[in-house]
Coordinates of C-alpha atoms in Angstrom, one line a residue:
Chain A
Q1 CA 27.2 -15.4 13.6
V2 CA 25.5 -13.8 10.6
Q3 CA 24.9 -10.1 11.0
L4 CA 23.2 -7.7 8.6
V5 CA 23.3 -4.1 9.6
E6 CA 21.3 -1.5 7.6
S7 CA 22.0 2.2 7.5
G8 CA 21.1 5.2 5.5
G9 CA 17.4 5.6 6.4
G10 CA 15.8 8.8 7.3
V11 CA 13.3 11.5 6.3
V12 CA 13.3 12.6 2.7
Q13 CA 11.1 14.7 0.6
P14 CA 9.0 13.3 -2.3
G15 CA 11.0 13.1 -5.5
R16 CA 14.4 13.0 -3.7
S17 CA 16.9 10.2 -3.5
L18 CA 18.4 8.1 -0.8
R19 CA 20.9 5.2 -0.7
L20 CA 20.6 2.4 1.8
S21 CA 23.6 0.3 2.8
C22 CA 23.8 -3.1 4.5
A23 CA 27.0 -4.3 6.1
A24 CA 27.2 -8.1 6.2
S25 CA 29.4 -10.2 8.4
G26 CA 29.7 -13.7 9.8
F27 CA 29.4 -15.4 6.4
T28 CA 31.0 -15.4 2.9
F29 CA 29.0 -12.5 1.6
S30 CA 30.2 -13.1 -2.0
S31 CA 28.6 -16.5 -2.1
Y32 CA 25.0 -15.5 -1.3
A33 CA 22.3 -13.7 -3.2
M34 CA 20.8 -10.9 -1.3
H35 CA 17.4 -9.2 -1.2
W36 CA 15.7 -6.1 0.1
V37 CA 12.3 -6.5 1.7
R38 CA 10.2 -3.6 3.1
Q39 CA 7.3 -3.2 5.5
A40 CA 5.2 -0.1 5.6
P41 CA 4.1 1.0 9.1
G42 CA 1.5 -1.4 10.4
K43 CA 1.4 -3.3 7.1
G44 CA 2.7 -6.6 5.7
L45 CA 5.9 -7.6 4.0
E46 CA 6.8 -6.5 0.4
W47 CA 9.7 -7.9 -1.5
V48 CA 11.6 -5.2 -3.2
A49 CA 14.7 -6.5 -5.1
L50 CA 17.1 -9.4 -5.5
I51 CA 20.7 -9.5 -6.6
W52 CA 22.7 -12.6 -7.5
Y53 CA 25.8 -13.4 -5.5
G54 CA 28.1 -12.2 -8.3
G55 CA 25.9 -9.1 -9.0
T56 CA 25.1 -10.1 -12.6
N57 CA 21.4 -10.8 -12.3
K58 CA 18.9 -8.5 -10.6
Y59 CA 15.1 -8.6 -10.2
Y60 CA 12.7 -5.9 -8.9
A61 CA 9.2 -5.5 -7.7
D62 CA 7.0 -3.7 -10.2
S63 CA 6.4 -0.9 -7.7
V64 CA 10.1 0.1 -7.7
K65 CA 11.3 -0.9 -11.1
G66 CA 13.0 2.0 -12.9
R67 CA 13.4 4.0 -9.7
F68 CA 15.4 1.7 -7.4
T69 CA 18.7 0.0 -8.1
I70 CA 20.1 -2.9 -6.1
S71 CA 23.9 -3.4 -6.1
R72 CA 26.7 -4.9 -4.1
D73 CA 30.4 -4.6 -3.4
N74 CA 31.7 -8.0 -2.5
S75 CA 35.1 -6.6 -1.6
K76 CA 33.4 -4.5 1.1
N77 CA 30.8 -7.1 2.1
T78 CA 28.1 -4.5 1.5
L79 CA 24.7 -4.4 -0.2
Y80 CA 23.1 -1.2 -1.4
L81 CA 19.7 0.1 -2.5
Q82 CA 19.7 3.3 -4.5
M83 CA 16.2 4.8 -4.3
N84 CA 15.4 7.6 -6.7
G85 CA 12.1 9.4 -7.2
L86 CA 10.8 8.6 -3.8
R87 CA 7.1 8.6 -3.1
A88 CA 5.1 8.7 0.0
E89 CA 4.1 5.0 -0.6
D90 CA 7.8 4.1 -0.3
T91 CA 7.7 4.9 3.4
A92 CA 8.7 1.7 5.2
V93 CA 11.2 -0.2 7.2
Y94 CA 13.7 -1.6 4.7
Y95 CA 15.2 -5.0 5.6
C96 CA 18.4 -6.3 4.1
V97 CA 18.0 -10.1 3.9
R98 CA 20.1 -13.1 2.9
D99 CA 19.0 -15.8 0.5
S100 CA 19.5 -19.2 2.0
A101 CA 21.4 -20.7 -1.0
A102 CA 25.2 -20.5 -1.1
A103 CA 26.3 -19.9 -4.7
G104 CA 24.4 -20.9 -7.8
D105 CA 20.8 -19.7 -8.3
P106 CA 19.0 -18.1 -5.4
S107 CA 16.6 -20.2 -3.4
N108 CA 14.5 -17.1 -2.7
E109 CA 14.1 -18.5 0.8
I110 CA 15.2 -15.8 3.3
D111 CA 17.1 -17.2 6.3
Y112 CA 18.6 -14.1 7.8
W113 CA 17.2 -10.6 8.3
G114 CA 18.7 -7.3 9.4
Q115 CA 16.9 -5.2 12.0
G116 CA 15.8 -2.8 9.3
T117 CA 16.2 0.9 8.6
L118 CA 13.2 3.3 8.4
V119 CA 12.7 5.5 5.4
T120 CA 10.1 8.2 5.7
V121 CA 9.0 10.1 2.6
S122 CA 7.3 13.3 3.5
S123 CA 7.3 16.9 2.7
Chain B
D1 CA 2.0 -11.4 -10.5
I2 CA 1.0 -14.2 -8.2
Q3 CA -1.4 -13.1 -5.4
M4 CA -1.2 -14.8 -2.0
T5 CA -4.2 -14.8 0.2
Q6 CA -4.1 -15.9 3.8
S7 CA -7.0 -16.8 6.0
P8 CA -8.0 -15.9 8.6
S9 CA -6.5 -12.4 9.0
T10 CA -6.8 -12.7 12.7
L11 CA -7.0 -15.8 14.8
S12 CA -7.7 -16.0 18.5
A13 CA -6.5 -19.1 20.3
S14 CA -5.4 -20.4 23.7
V15 CA -2.2 -22.0 24.9
G16 CA -2.3 -25.7 24.0
D17 CA -4.6 -25.2 21.0
R18 CA -3.9 -26.7 17.6
V19 CA -4.2 -23.9 15.0
T20 CA -4.1 -23.9 11.2
I21 CA -3.4 -21.0 8.9
T22 CA -4.2 -21.2 5.2
C23 CA -2.5 -19.6 2.3
R24 CA -3.9 -19.7 -1.2
A25 CA -2.0 -18.8 -4.4
S26 CA -3.7 -17.2 -7.4
Q27 CA -2.0 -19.8 -9.6
S28 CA 0.0 -23.0 -9.0
I29 CA 3.3 -22.5 -7.3
S30 CA 4.2 -26.1 -6.9
I31 CA 6.0 -26.3 -3.5
W32 CA 7.7 -23.0 -3.7
L33 CA 6.2 -21.6 -0.5
A34 CA 7.7 -20.4 2.8
W35 CA 6.3 -19.4 6.1
Y36 CA 7.6 -16.6 8.4
Q37 CA 6.9 -15.6 11.9
Q38 CA 7.1 -11.9 13.0
K39 CA 6.8 -10.5 16.5
P40 CA 6.2 -6.8 17.1
G41 CA 9.2 -4.6 16.4
K42 CA 11.3 -7.6 15.2
A43 CA 12.4 -8.9 11.9
P44 CA 10.6 -12.0 10.5
K45 CA 11.9 -15.5 11.1
L46 CA 11.9 -18.3 8.6
L47 CA 9.8 -21.3 9.8
I48 CA 9.1 -23.5 6.8
Y49 CA 10.4 -23.7 3.3
K50 CA 9.5 -25.7 0.2
A51 CA 6.0 -25.9 1.7
S52 CA 6.8 -28.5 4.3
R53 CA 10.5 -28.4 5.3
L54 CA 11.2 -27.3 8.8
Q55 CA 14.0 -24.7 9.1
S56 CA 16.8 -25.7 11.4
G57 CA 16.1 -24.7 15.0
V58 CA 12.4 -24.3 14.6
P59 CA 10.3 -26.4 17.1
S60 CA 8.6 -29.5 15.7
R61 CA 5.2 -28.2 16.7
F62 CA 5.3 -26.2 13.5
S63 CA 4.5 -28.0 10.3
G64 CA 3.6 -27.1 6.8
S65 CA 1.7 -28.8 4.0
G66 CA 0.3 -28.3 0.6
S67 CA 1.2 -27.9 -3.0
G68 CA -0.1 -26.2 -6.1
T69 CA -2.4 -23.4 -4.8
E70 CA -3.4 -24.3 -1.3
F71 CA -1.1 -24.5 1.7
T72 CA -1.4 -24.7 5.5
L73 CA 0.8 -23.9 8.5
T74 CA -0.2 -25.8 11.6
I75 CA 1.0 -25.3 15.1
S76 CA 0.2 -28.5 17.0
S77 CA 0.1 -27.1 20.5
L78 CA 0.3 -23.3 20.9
Q79 CA 3.0 -22.0 23.3
P80 CA 3.0 -18.5 24.7
D81 CA 6.0 -17.6 22.4
D82 CA 3.9 -18.4 19.3
F83 CA 1.6 -15.4 19.5
A84 CA 2.8 -13.4 16.5
T85 CA 2.0 -12.6 12.9
Y86 CA 2.6 -15.2 10.3
Y87 CA 3.3 -14.6 6.6
C88 CA 3.4 -16.9 3.6
Q89 CA 5.7 -16.2 0.7
Q90 CA 5.7 -17.6 -2.8
Y91 CA 8.9 -17.9 -4.8
N92 CA 7.7 -19.9 -7.8
S93 CA 8.2 -16.8 -10.0
Y94 CA 9.2 -13.2 -9.8
P95 CA 8.2 -10.9 -8.4
I96 CA 8.3 -12.8 -5.1
T97 CA 5.1 -12.1 -3.2
F98 CA 3.9 -12.4 0.4
G99 CA 0.5 -13.0 1.9
Q100 CA -1.1 -10.2 3.9
G101 CA -0.4 -11.8 7.2
T102 CA -2.3 -13.7 9.9
R103 CA -2.2 -12.2 13.4
L104 CA -2.4 -15.0 16.0
E105 CA -3.6 -13.5 19.3
I106 CA -4.3 -14.8 22.7
K107 CA -8.0 -15.6 23.4

């Protein structure tokens, strides 16, 4: 079965960096585009970033553009989110999610979600 | 960016009721809309994609309709398991955006 397991969250001071990882299993990771979606405590969902299955194309939310970098290592079945210049408003649960389309362009429909990792930005 | 607005923000209903949640887009998104259900402390679950297509394994009491700028999610007969928060998501263009959520609570 599809499993997405995030790690790397924690408490970090404003301005510092953090890297999230997502270990994928139960499907052909290299065939699927992947996204990060976040949810601030008690708030709604916010899409963060997308990476194509081959890693060539990437898109970002305006709120993280220039600070966050999405990447993947298909040989390790792992998705990453490098977060630099963290701000208090980046505090959220970060979900690693799978795009529903296998190969080709992403569908941008999210069919599997990890359980999330909490990032808290605070001094 | 395309803004998604859901109404109502909170909905009180009883088991067996028929309920409808509305999602409006700030510009036309054709049929590129999905609905998700989220329960407290859990990750969201895909219910509907392409505005009206039921995700595999989702009960048929859930249905979606609409195109352009106005969309609805309907639950034909509420079950106890349906009390949750529902989000719409547009994927017509980047950045992908979500509605603010509709909390469905027990009356």
